[in-house]
Structure formats: C-alpha cells, structure tokens
Amino acid sequence: MEFLQDYRLLGLAIGVCTFLIIGLFHPVVVKAEYYWGTRCWWIFLVLGILGVVGSLLTDNVLVSALLGVFAFSSFWTIKEIFEQQERVLKGWFPMNPKRAAYYEKVRTNETK
C-alpha cells in the first residue's frame, strides 16, 4: 500500500480494479439471467449491502474503494438483470430453452 501511495499509483490501481470489477459483472448478468431469470436479483442486493458494510468497516483506502465499487456494481446488476431479460425477449441474446415457458409467460404479461 505504501508503494502505491509513495509512487502516486493508488488512483490508477483503483481505476484498473474498477475496470476489472465492472467487466466481470457483464458476463455474470448474462449467465445469471440465462439460468435463473430475474428471480436472482436479491442475491445482488445482498452482495451490494455486504459490500457497503465492508467498505464502511475497513480502514484501508484501496480495499474500501474496491468494496464500494463492488457494492454499487452489484446494485447496478439488479437493473441490468431486468434489462437483460428484455434483451433476451427481443432476440438479442440466447434464450434458455429450459425456461421457454417462463419467457412465454413474461411475453403474455407484457402484452396485457
């Protein structure tokens, strides 16, 4: 940590890690919606709350910042899960054939 601060690299380290965390969440959204649909949103809520609590409880600036990024990326994922479902219904992403009845139900509810 001292090395990063002494050479003024802490901001860059946080930036690179933020980029990686956000990049990690994109395939997570796609896979989560594919296998579980929107019903897994609460997992990301819990992860986000745990990230916020962890960020508030740590004294290390780097860890605190990365937990904050993780927390709010988790919160953002809740929104993305629902938008991913819309993208699947539009045909932009593959539909899980094991959940075809679920998608049909969602389609009929949207047209009402």
Tab-separated table of N, CA, C and O in Angstrom:
chain	number	residue	atom	x	y	z
A	1	MET	N	0.829	-1.188	0.000
A	1	MET	CA	0.000	0.000	0.000
A	1	MET	C	0.877	1.258	0.000
A	1	MET	O	0.565	2.202	-0.684
A	2	GLU	N	1.946	1.207	0.782
A	2	GLU	CA	2.844	2.367	0.829
A	2	GLU	C	3.474	2.619	-0.533
A	2	GLU	O	3.658	3.770	-0.922
A	3	PHE	N	3.812	1.544	-1.240
A	3	PHE	CA	4.387	1.670	-2.572
A	3	PHE	C	3.435	2.436	-3.487
A	3	PHE	O	3.849	3.342	-4.212
A	4	LEU	N	2.160	2.046	-3.465
A	4	LEU	CA	1.171	2.719	-4.311
A	4	LEU	C	1.025	4.188	-3.944
A	4	LEU	O	0.872	5.037	-4.824
A	5	GLN	N	1.062	4.476	-2.661
A	5	GLN	CA	0.936	5.873	-2.232
A	5	GLN	C	2.209	6.660	-2.524
A	5	GLN	O	2.145	7.801	-2.983
A	6	ASP	N	3.368	6.072	-2.261
A	6	ASP	CA	4.636	6.775	-2.479
A	6	ASP	C	4.832	7.134	-3.948
A	6	ASP	O	5.341	8.212	-4.271
A	7	TYR	N	4.436	6.244	-4.830
A	7	TYR	CA	4.605	6.490	-6.257
A	7	TYR	C	3.329	7.009	-6.917
A	7	TYR	O	3.235	7.051	-8.139
A	8	ARG	N	2.386	7.407	-6.115
A	8	ARG	CA	1.115	8.001	-6.568
A	8	ARG	C	0.403	7.128	-7.600
A	8	ARG	O	-0.085	7.603	-8.621
A	9	LEU	N	0.353	5.848	-7.293
A	9	LEU	CA	-0.284	4.885	-8.183
A	9	LEU	C	-1.618	4.371	-7.643
A	9	LEU	O	-2.265	3.546	-8.281
A	10	LEU	N	-2.024	4.853	-6.467
A	10	LEU	CA	-3.247	4.359	-5.839
A	10	LEU	C	-4.468	4.610	-6.710
A	10	LEU	O	-5.300	3.721	-6.904
A	11	GLY	N	-4.566	5.788	-7.284
A	11	GLY	CA	-5.696	6.108	-8.161
A	11	GLY	C	-5.741	5.213	-9.384
A	11	GLY	O	-6.805	4.750	-9.795
A	12	LEU	N	-4.564	4.959	-9.968
A	12	LEU	CA	-4.511	4.067	-11.127
A	12	LEU	C	-4.882	2.637	-10.746
A	12	LEU	O	-5.581	1.948	-11.496
A	13	ALA	N	-4.423	2.184	-9.594
A	13	ALA	CA	-4.749	0.833	-9.139
A	13	ALA	C	-6.252	0.702	-8.924
A	13	ALA	O	-6.862	-0.299	-9.329
A	14	ILE	N	-6.864	1.705	-8.312
A	14	ILE	CA	-8.316	1.686	-8.111
A	14	ILE	C	-9.026	1.705	-9.467
A	14	ILE	O	-9.999	0.987	-9.672
A	15	GLY	N	-8.532	2.495	-10.399
A	15	GLY	CA	-9.140	2.564	-11.728
A	15	GLY	C	-9.078	1.242	-12.468
A	15	GLY	O	-10.066	0.792	-13.053
A	16	VAL	N	-7.918	0.594	-12.444
A	16	VAL	CA	-7.765	-0.695	-13.120
A	16	VAL	C	-8.664	-1.745	-12.474
A	16	VAL	O	-9.360	-2.505	-13.161
A	17	CYS	N	-8.683	-1.781	-11.157
A	17	CYS	CA	-9.529	-2.756	-10.459
A	17	CYS	C	-11.007	-2.477	-10.704
A	17	CYS	O	-11.800	-3.420	-10.851
A	18	THR	N	-11.403	-1.214	-10.771
A	18	THR	CA	-12.788	-0.855	-11.076
A	18	THR	C	-13.161	-1.359	-12.460
A	18	THR	O	-14.234	-1.941	-12.658
A	19	PHE	N	-12.284	-1.145	-13.413
A	19	PHE	CA	-12.497	-1.633	-14.774
A	19	PHE	C	-12.703	-3.144	-14.782
A	19	PHE	O	-13.614	-3.663	-15.435
A	20	LEU	N	-11.882	-3.865	-14.034
A	20	LEU	CA	-11.973	-5.323	-13.986
A	20	LEU	C	-13.251	-5.793	-13.291
A	20	LEU	O	-13.894	-6.754	-13.733
A	21	ILE	N	-13.634	-5.115	-12.215
A	21	ILE	CA	-14.854	-5.483	-11.498
A	21	ILE	C	-16.070	-5.281	-12.394
A	21	ILE	O	-16.927	-6.167	-12.505
A	22	ILE	N	-16.149	-4.138	-13.044
A	22	ILE	CA	-17.285	-3.867	-13.927
A	22	ILE	C	-17.285	-4.855	-15.092
A	22	ILE	O	-18.331	-5.369	-15.486
A	23	GLY	N	-16.108	-5.136	-15.637
A	23	GLY	CA	-16.010	-6.105	-16.722
A	23	GLY	C	-16.425	-7.499	-16.299
A	23	GLY	O	-16.995	-8.253	-17.081
A	24	LEU	N	-16.189	-7.853	-15.060
A	24	LEU	CA	-16.597	-9.153	-14.534
A	24	LEU	C	-18.114	-9.270	-14.440
A	24	LEU	O	-18.675	-10.338	-14.664
A	25	PHE	N	-18.776	-8.174	-14.131
A	25	PHE	CA	-20.217	-8.217	-13.927
A	25	PHE	C	-21.005	-8.412	-15.219
A	25	PHE	O	-22.122	-8.915	-15.176
A	26	HIS	N	-20.459	-8.038	-16.370
A	26	HIS	CA	-21.212	-8.210	-17.622
A	26	HIS	C	-21.531	-9.683	-17.899
A	26	HIS	O	-22.705	-10.025	-18.089
A	27	PRO	N	-20.552	-10.574	-17.919
A	27	PRO	CA	-20.918	-11.983	-18.140
A	27	PRO	C	-21.735	-12.569	-16.992
A	27	PRO	O	-22.533	-13.482	-17.206
A	28	VAL	N	-21.560	-12.046	-15.789
A	28	VAL	CA	-22.363	-12.524	-14.657
A	28	VAL	C	-23.837	-12.223	-14.906
A	28	VAL	O	-24.708	-13.065	-14.661
A	29	VAL	N	-24.136	-11.024	-15.405
A	29	VAL	CA	-25.524	-10.650	-15.713
A	29	VAL	C	-26.104	-11.589	-16.762
A	29	VAL	O	-27.214	-12.105	-16.608
A	30	VAL	N	-25.355	-11.825	-17.819
A	30	VAL	CA	-25.836	-12.670	-18.910
A	30	VAL	C	-26.102	-14.089	-18.405
A	30	VAL	O	-27.161	-14.665	-18.667
A	31	LYS	N	-25.160	-14.662	-17.685
A	31	LYS	CA	-25.309	-16.033	-17.185
A	31	LYS	C	-26.405	-16.137	-16.128
A	31	LYS	O	-27.174	-17.099	-16.119
A	32	ALA	N	-26.475	-15.163	-15.228
A	32	ALA	CA	-27.497	-15.204	-14.181
A	32	ALA	C	-28.892	-15.157	-14.785
A	32	ALA	O	-29.780	-15.921	-14.386
A	33	GLU	N	-29.103	-14.287	-15.759
A	33	GLU	CA	-30.423	-14.214	-16.384
A	33	GLU	C	-30.711	-15.487	-17.170
A	33	GLU	O	-31.835	-15.986	-17.164
A	34	TYR	N	-29.716	-16.033	-17.819
A	34	TYR	CA	-29.905	-17.251	-18.616
A	34	TYR	C	-30.363	-18.417	-17.731
A	34	TYR	O	-31.282	-19.137	-18.087
A	35	TYR	N	-29.706	-18.598	-16.588
A	35	TYR	CA	-30.004	-19.755	-15.749
A	35	TYR	C	-31.136	-19.516	-14.746
A	35	TYR	O	-31.884	-20.438	-14.442
A	36	TRP	N	-31.266	-18.307	-14.212
A	36	TRP	CA	-32.239	-18.069	-13.147
A	36	TRP	C	-33.278	-17.005	-13.458
A	36	TRP	O	-34.219	-16.818	-12.686
A	37	GLY	N	-33.117	-16.267	-14.526
A	37	GLY	CA	-34.060	-15.195	-14.832
A	37	GLY	C	-33.885	-14.036	-13.875
A	37	GLY	O	-32.822	-13.834	-13.294
A	38	THR	N	-34.952	-13.297	-13.666
A	38	THR	CA	-34.875	-12.114	-12.805
A	38	THR	C	-35.028	-12.440	-11.330
A	38	THR	O	-34.840	-11.567	-10.484
A	39	ARG	N	-35.357	-13.683	-11.022
A	39	ARG	CA	-35.593	-14.030	-9.617
A	39	ARG	C	-34.325	-14.035	-8.773
A	39	ARG	O	-34.394	-14.165	-7.547
A	40	CYS	N	-33.152	-13.864	-9.377
A	40	CYS	CA	-31.898	-13.848	-8.621
A	40	CYS	C	-31.472	-12.427	-8.221
A	40	CYS	O	-30.392	-12.245	-7.669
A	41	TRP	N	-32.325	-11.445	-8.454
A	41	TRP	CA	-31.947	-10.061	-8.163
A	41	TRP	C	-31.576	-9.853	-6.702
A	41	TRP	O	-30.696	-9.056	-6.383
A	42	TRP	N	-32.226	-10.571	-5.808
A	42	TRP	CA	-31.989	-10.377	-4.372
A	42	TRP	C	-30.568	-10.784	-3.970
A	42	TRP	O	-30.020	-10.249	-2.995
A	43	ILE	N	-29.956	-11.698	-4.718
A	43	ILE	CA	-28.572	-12.090	-4.426
A	43	ILE	C	-27.655	-10.878	-4.595
A	43	ILE	O	-26.767	-10.626	-3.774
A	44	PHE	N	-27.896	-10.104	-5.648
A	44	PHE	CA	-27.071	-8.923	-5.894
A	44	PHE	C	-27.363	-7.814	-4.886
A	44	PHE	O	-26.474	-7.041	-4.550
A	45	LEU	N	-28.584	-7.768	-4.390
A	45	LEU	CA	-28.915	-6.824	-3.324
A	45	LEU	C	-28.117	-7.161	-2.068
A	45	LEU	O	-27.504	-6.277	-1.449
A	46	VAL	N	-28.101	-8.424	-1.692
A	46	VAL	CA	-27.355	-8.856	-0.509
A	46	VAL	C	-25.859	-8.601	-0.703
A	46	VAL	O	-25.184	-8.079	0.200
A	47	LEU	N	-25.328	-8.939	-1.884
A	47	LEU	CA	-23.912	-8.687	-2.153
A	47	LEU	C	-23.589	-7.189	-2.070
A	47	LEU	O	-22.543	-6.797	-1.542
A	48	GLY	N	-24.483	-6.363	-2.582
A	48	GLY	CA	-24.278	-4.919	-2.521
A	48	GLY	C	-24.271	-4.399	-1.090
A	48	GLY	O	-23.417	-3.592	-0.714
A	49	ILE	N	-25.210	-4.868	-0.295
A	49	ILE	CA	-25.267	-4.436	1.112
A	49	ILE	C	-24.021	-4.890	1.857
A	49	ILE	O	-23.432	-4.117	2.622
A	50	LEU	N	-23.594	-6.136	1.616
A	50	LEU	CA	-22.365	-6.622	2.253
A	50	LEU	C	-21.146	-5.803	1.819
A	50	LEU	O	-20.259	-5.505	2.629
A	51	GLY	N	-21.114	-5.418	0.549
A	51	GLY	CA	-20.021	-4.585	0.064
A	51	GLY	C	-20.004	-3.218	0.724
A	51	GLY	O	-18.938	-2.709	1.088
A	52	VAL	N	-21.177	-2.618	0.897
A	52	VAL	CA	-21.261	-1.313	1.570
A	52	VAL	C	-20.794	-1.435	3.012
A	52	VAL	O	-19.993	-0.616	3.500
A	53	VAL	N	-21.278	-2.449	3.710
A	53	VAL	CA	-20.883	-2.647	5.106
A	53	VAL	C	-19.373	-2.877	5.197
A	53	VAL	O	-18.693	-2.259	6.033
A	54	GLY	N	-18.846	-3.722	4.327
A	54	GLY	CA	-17.405	-3.972	4.323
A	54	GLY	C	-16.608	-2.717	4.034
A	54	GLY	O	-15.575	-2.472	4.660
A	55	SER	N	-17.100	-1.910	3.118
A	55	SER	CA	-16.412	-0.671	2.776
A	55	SER	C	-16.381	0.296	3.955
A	55	SER	O	-15.385	0.980	4.180
A	56	LEU	N	-17.463	0.324	4.702
A	56	LEU	CA	-17.530	1.226	5.863
A	56	LEU	C	-16.689	0.731	7.036
A	56	LEU	O	-16.254	1.532	7.867
A	57	LEU	N	-16.450	-0.557	7.110
A	57	LEU	CA	-15.748	-1.123	8.266
A	57	LEU	C	-14.239	-1.237	8.085
A	57	LEU	O	-13.542	-1.537	9.058
A	58	THR	N	-13.726	-1.007	6.894
A	58	THR	CA	-12.282	-1.159	6.681
A	58	THR	C	-11.574	0.197	6.703
A	58	THR	O	-12.131	1.215	6.297
A	59	ASP	N	-10.347	0.167	7.179
A	59	ASP	CA	-9.541	1.391	7.235
A	59	ASP	C	-8.677	1.559	5.987
A	59	ASP	O	-8.213	2.661	5.709
A	60	ASN	N	-8.447	0.505	5.263
A	60	ASN	CA	-7.590	0.538	4.083
A	60	ASN	C	-8.334	1.229	2.934
A	60	ASN	O	-9.419	0.791	2.536
A	61	VAL	N	-7.760	2.281	2.394
A	61	VAL	CA	-8.412	3.072	1.348
A	61	VAL	C	-8.653	2.239	0.091
A	61	VAL	O	-9.735	2.299	-0.501
A	62	LEU	N	-7.663	1.472	-0.310
A	62	LEU	CA	-7.795	0.656	-1.519
A	62	LEU	C	-8.913	-0.378	-1.361
A	62	LEU	O	-9.790	-0.500	-2.221
A	63	VAL	N	-8.912	-1.099	-0.270
A	63	VAL	CA	-9.931	-2.121	-0.030
A	63	VAL	C	-11.309	-1.483	0.098
A	63	VAL	O	-12.292	-1.975	-0.462
A	64	SER	N	-11.382	-0.373	0.804
A	64	SER	CA	-12.649	0.316	0.972
A	64	SER	C	-13.217	0.786	-0.364
A	64	SER	O	-14.407	0.611	-0.653
A	65	ALA	N	-12.366	1.360	-1.199
A	65	ALA	CA	-12.807	1.834	-2.514
A	65	ALA	C	-13.268	0.668	-3.383
A	65	ALA	O	-14.311	0.751	-4.044
A	66	LEU	N	-12.524	-0.426	-3.374
A	66	LEU	CA	-12.886	-1.570	-4.205
A	66	LEU	C	-14.161	-2.252	-3.703
A	66	LEU	O	-14.975	-2.717	-4.505
A	67	LEU	N	-14.355	-2.296	-2.406
A	67	LEU	CA	-15.616	-2.832	-1.878
A	67	LEU	C	-16.785	-1.928	-2.263
A	67	LEU	O	-17.885	-2.408	-2.555
A	68	GLY	N	-16.560	-0.621	-2.265
A	68	GLY	CA	-17.603	0.307	-2.702
A	68	GLY	C	-17.942	0.115	-4.172
A	68	GLY	O	-19.119	0.103	-4.553
A	69	VAL	N	-16.937	-0.045	-4.999
A	69	VAL	CA	-17.166	-0.304	-6.427
A	69	VAL	C	-17.918	-1.617	-6.604
A	69	VAL	O	-18.875	-1.705	-7.382
A	70	PHE	N	-17.502	-2.646	-5.876
A	70	PHE	CA	-18.187	-3.938	-5.937
A	70	PHE	C	-19.647	-3.800	-5.494
A	70	PHE	O	-20.550	-4.350	-6.129
A	71	ALA	N	-19.870	-3.057	-4.420
A	71	ALA	CA	-21.232	-2.898	-3.898
A	71	ALA	C	-22.138	-2.230	-4.920
A	71	ALA	O	-23.241	-2.726	-5.205
A	72	PHE	N	-21.703	-1.133	-5.481
A	72	PHE	CA	-22.575	-0.415	-6.402
A	72	PHE	C	-22.652	-1.081	-7.771
A	72	PHE	O	-23.650	-0.919	-8.468
A	73	SER	N	-21.646	-1.871	-8.114
A	73	SER	CA	-21.770	-2.704	-9.309
A	73	SER	C	-22.823	-3.782	-9.079
A	73	SER	O	-23.581	-4.127	-9.988
A	74	SER	N	-22.894	-4.305	-7.875
A	74	SER	CA	-23.927	-5.285	-7.529
A	74	SER	C	-25.314	-4.655	-7.602
A	74	SER	O	-26.252	-5.268	-8.126
A	75	PHE	N	-25.452	-3.447	-7.077
A	75	PHE	CA	-26.745	-2.760	-7.152
A	75	PHE	C	-27.136	-2.502	-8.609
A	75	PHE	O	-28.286	-2.672	-8.995
A	76	TRP	N	-26.180	-2.092	-9.416
A	76	TRP	CA	-26.443	-1.819	-10.835
A	76	TRP	C	-26.849	-3.095	-11.568
A	76	TRP	O	-27.669	-3.074	-12.479
A	77	THR	N	-26.306	-4.216	-11.131
A	77	THR	CA	-26.616	-5.501	-11.744
A	77	THR	C	-28.088	-5.849	-11.593
A	77	THR	O	-28.668	-6.505	-12.464
A	78	ILE	N	-28.717	-5.411	-10.515
A	78	ILE	CA	-30.156	-5.654	-10.334
A	78	ILE	C	-30.915	-5.070	-11.515
A	78	ILE	O	-31.750	-5.733	-12.132
A	79	LYS	N	-30.606	-3.843	-11.863
A	79	LYS	CA	-31.233	-3.188	-13.011
A	79	LYS	C	-30.900	-3.932	-14.305
A	79	LYS	O	-31.764	-4.162	-15.147
A	80	GLU	N	-29.648	-4.326	-14.447
A	80	GLU	CA	-29.201	-4.994	-15.666
A	80	GLU	C	-29.841	-6.366	-15.854
A	80	GLU	O	-30.062	-6.788	-16.984
A	81	ILE	N	-30.128	-7.063	-14.771
A	81	ILE	CA	-30.786	-8.376	-14.879
A	81	ILE	C	-32.148	-8.215	-15.563
A	81	ILE	O	-32.508	-8.986	-16.449
A	82	PHE	N	-32.898	-7.200	-15.151
A	82	PHE	CA	-34.213	-6.972	-15.744
A	82	PHE	C	-34.085	-6.495	-17.193
A	82	PHE	O	-34.882	-6.870	-18.053
A	83	GLU	N	-33.085	-5.669	-17.473
A	83	GLU	CA	-32.861	-5.231	-18.846
A	83	GLU	C	-32.359	-6.380	-19.721
A	83	GLU	O	-32.685	-6.435	-20.908
A	84	GLN	N	-31.595	-7.295	-19.129
A	84	GLN	CA	-31.130	-8.460	-19.880
A	84	GLN	C	-32.314	-9.323	-20.291
A	84	GLN	O	-32.342	-9.851	-21.405
A	85	GLN	N	-33.296	-9.451	-19.436
A	85	GLN	CA	-34.497	-10.199	-19.799
A	85	GLN	C	-35.162	-9.573	-21.020
A	85	GLN	O	-35.594	-10.277	-21.933
A	86	GLU	N	-35.215	-8.254	-21.060
A	86	GLU	CA	-35.794	-7.563	-22.221
A	86	GLU	C	-34.970	-7.832	-23.479
A	86	GLU	O	-35.519	-8.026	-24.565
A	87	ARG	N	-33.652	-7.829	-23.338
A	87	ARG	CA	-32.788	-8.105	-24.484
A	87	ARG	C	-32.992	-9.529	-25.001
A	87	ARG	O	-32.977	-9.769	-26.213
A	88	VAL	N	-33.201	-10.464	-24.085
A	88	VAL	CA	-33.473	-11.853	-24.492
A	88	VAL	C	-34.805	-11.920	-25.231
A	88	VAL	O	-34.919	-12.569	-26.277
A	89	LEU	N	-35.819	-11.243	-24.711
A	89	LEU	CA	-37.136	-11.263	-25.356
A	89	LEU	C	-37.097	-10.628	-26.744
A	89	LEU	O	-37.864	-11.015	-27.622
A	90	LYS	N	-36.193	-9.672	-26.947
A	90	LYS	CA	-36.036	-9.054	-28.266
A	90	LYS	C	-35.215	-9.918	-29.213
A	90	LYS	O	-35.101	-9.612	-30.390
A	91	GLY	N	-34.611	-10.973	-28.684
A	91	GLY	CA	-33.808	-11.861	-29.516
A	91	GLY	C	-32.348	-11.458	-29.629
A	91	GLY	O	-31.615	-12.017	-30.443
A	92	TRP	N	-31.917	-10.511	-28.833
A	92	TRP	CA	-30.534	-10.053	-28.901
A	92	TRP	C	-29.568	-11.006	-28.207
A	92	TRP	O	-28.370	-11.003	-28.485
A	93	PHE	N	-30.075	-11.795	-27.252
A	93	PHE	CA	-29.270	-12.769	-26.516
A	93	PHE	C	-30.006	-14.097	-26.540
A	93	PHE	O	-31.229	-14.126	-26.678
A	94	PRO	N	-29.288	-15.199	-26.387
A	94	PRO	CA	-29.951	-16.508	-26.456
A	94	PRO	C	-30.895	-16.741	-25.273
A	94	PRO	O	-30.624	-16.331	-24.149
A	95	MET	N	-31.989	-17.399	-25.584
A	95	MET	CA	-32.976	-17.763	-24.578
A	95	MET	C	-32.641	-19.161	-24.060
A	95	MET	O	-32.253	-20.035	-24.835
A	96	ASN	N	-32.783	-19.366	-22.778
A	96	ASN	CA	-32.569	-20.690	-22.195
A	96	ASN	C	-33.769	-21.560	-22.562
A	96	ASN	O	-34.886	-21.296	-22.128
A	97	PRO	N	-33.568	-22.596	-23.373
A	97	PRO	CA	-34.702	-23.420	-23.799
A	97	PRO	C	-35.408	-24.127	-22.640
A	97	PRO	O	-36.595	-24.427	-22.738
A	98	LYS	N	-34.715	-24.339	-21.546
A	98	LYS	CA	-35.334	-24.966	-20.376
A	98	LYS	C	-36.309	-24.025	-19.682
A	98	LYS	O	-37.103	-24.453	-18.858
A	99	ARG	N	-36.222	-22.738	-20.004
A	99	ARG	CA	-37.096	-21.741	-19.387
A	99	ARG	C	-38.024	-21.100	-20.417
A	99	ARG	O	-38.487	-19.981	-20.228
A	100	ALA	N	-38.325	-21.795	-21.496
A	100	ALA	CA	-39.165	-21.244	-22.567
A	100	ALA	C	-40.554	-20.867	-22.053
A	100	ALA	O	-41.106	-19.834	-22.442
A	101	ALA	N	-41.110	-21.679	-21.161
A	101	ALA	CA	-42.438	-21.375	-20.612
A	101	ALA	C	-42.411	-20.074	-19.804
A	101	ALA	O	-43.362	-19.286	-19.845
A	102	TYR	N	-41.316	-19.849	-19.100
A	102	TYR	CA	-41.165	-18.611	-18.328
A	102	TYR	C	-41.183	-17.396	-19.249
A	102	TYR	O	-41.886	-16.413	-18.991
A	103	TYR	N	-40.428	-17.473	-20.342
A	103	TYR	CA	-40.380	-16.349	-21.275
A	103	TYR	C	-41.735	-16.126	-21.940
A	103	TYR	O	-42.137	-14.987	-22.172
A	104	GLU	N	-42.441	-17.197	-22.234
A	104	GLU	CA	-43.776	-17.068	-22.827
A	104	GLU	C	-44.733	-16.389	-21.855
A	104	GLU	O	-45.531	-15.539	-22.248
A	105	LYS	N	-44.616	-16.740	-20.595
A	105	LYS	CA	-45.448	-16.113	-19.559
A	105	LYS	C	-45.131	-14.615	-19.451
A	105	LYS	O	-46.030	-13.784	-19.345
A	106	VAL	N	-43.850	-14.277	-19.498
A	106	VAL	CA	-43.440	-12.867	-19.435
A	106	VAL	C	-43.984	-12.112	-20.642
A	106	VAL	O	-44.497	-10.997	-20.512
A	107	ARG	N	-43.919	-12.724	-21.820
A	107	ARG	CA	-44.430	-12.077	-23.031
A	107	ARG	C	-45.924	-11.811	-22.937
A	107	ARG	O	-46.402	-10.755	-23.321
A	108	THR	N	-46.682	-12.791	-22.444
A	108	THR	CA	-48.140	-12.601	-22.357
A	108	THR	C	-48.497	-11.559	-21.307
A	108	THR	O	-49.462	-10.829	-21.467
A	109	ASN	N	-47.722	-11.474	-20.245
A	109	ASN	CA	-47.974	-10.435	-19.226
A	109	ASN	C	-47.653	-9.044	-19.750
A	109	ASN	O	-48.265	-8.076	-19.331
A	110	GLU	N	-46.669	-8.939	-20.653
A	110	GLU	CA	-46.297	-7.633	-21.202
A	110	GLU	C	-47.349	-7.126	-22.185
A	110	GLU	O	-47.510	-5.918	-22.345
A	111	THR	N	-48.031	-8.013	-22.878
A	111	THR	CA	-48.995	-7.591	-23.883
A	111	THR	C	-50.340	-7.212	-23.260
A	111	THR	O	-51.184	-6.638	-23.948
A	112	LYS	N	-50.540	-7.543	-22.018
A	112	LYS	CA	-51.819	-7.201	-21.362
A	112	LYS	C	-51.855	-5.768	-20.925
A	112	LYS	O	-50.964	-5.115	-20.643
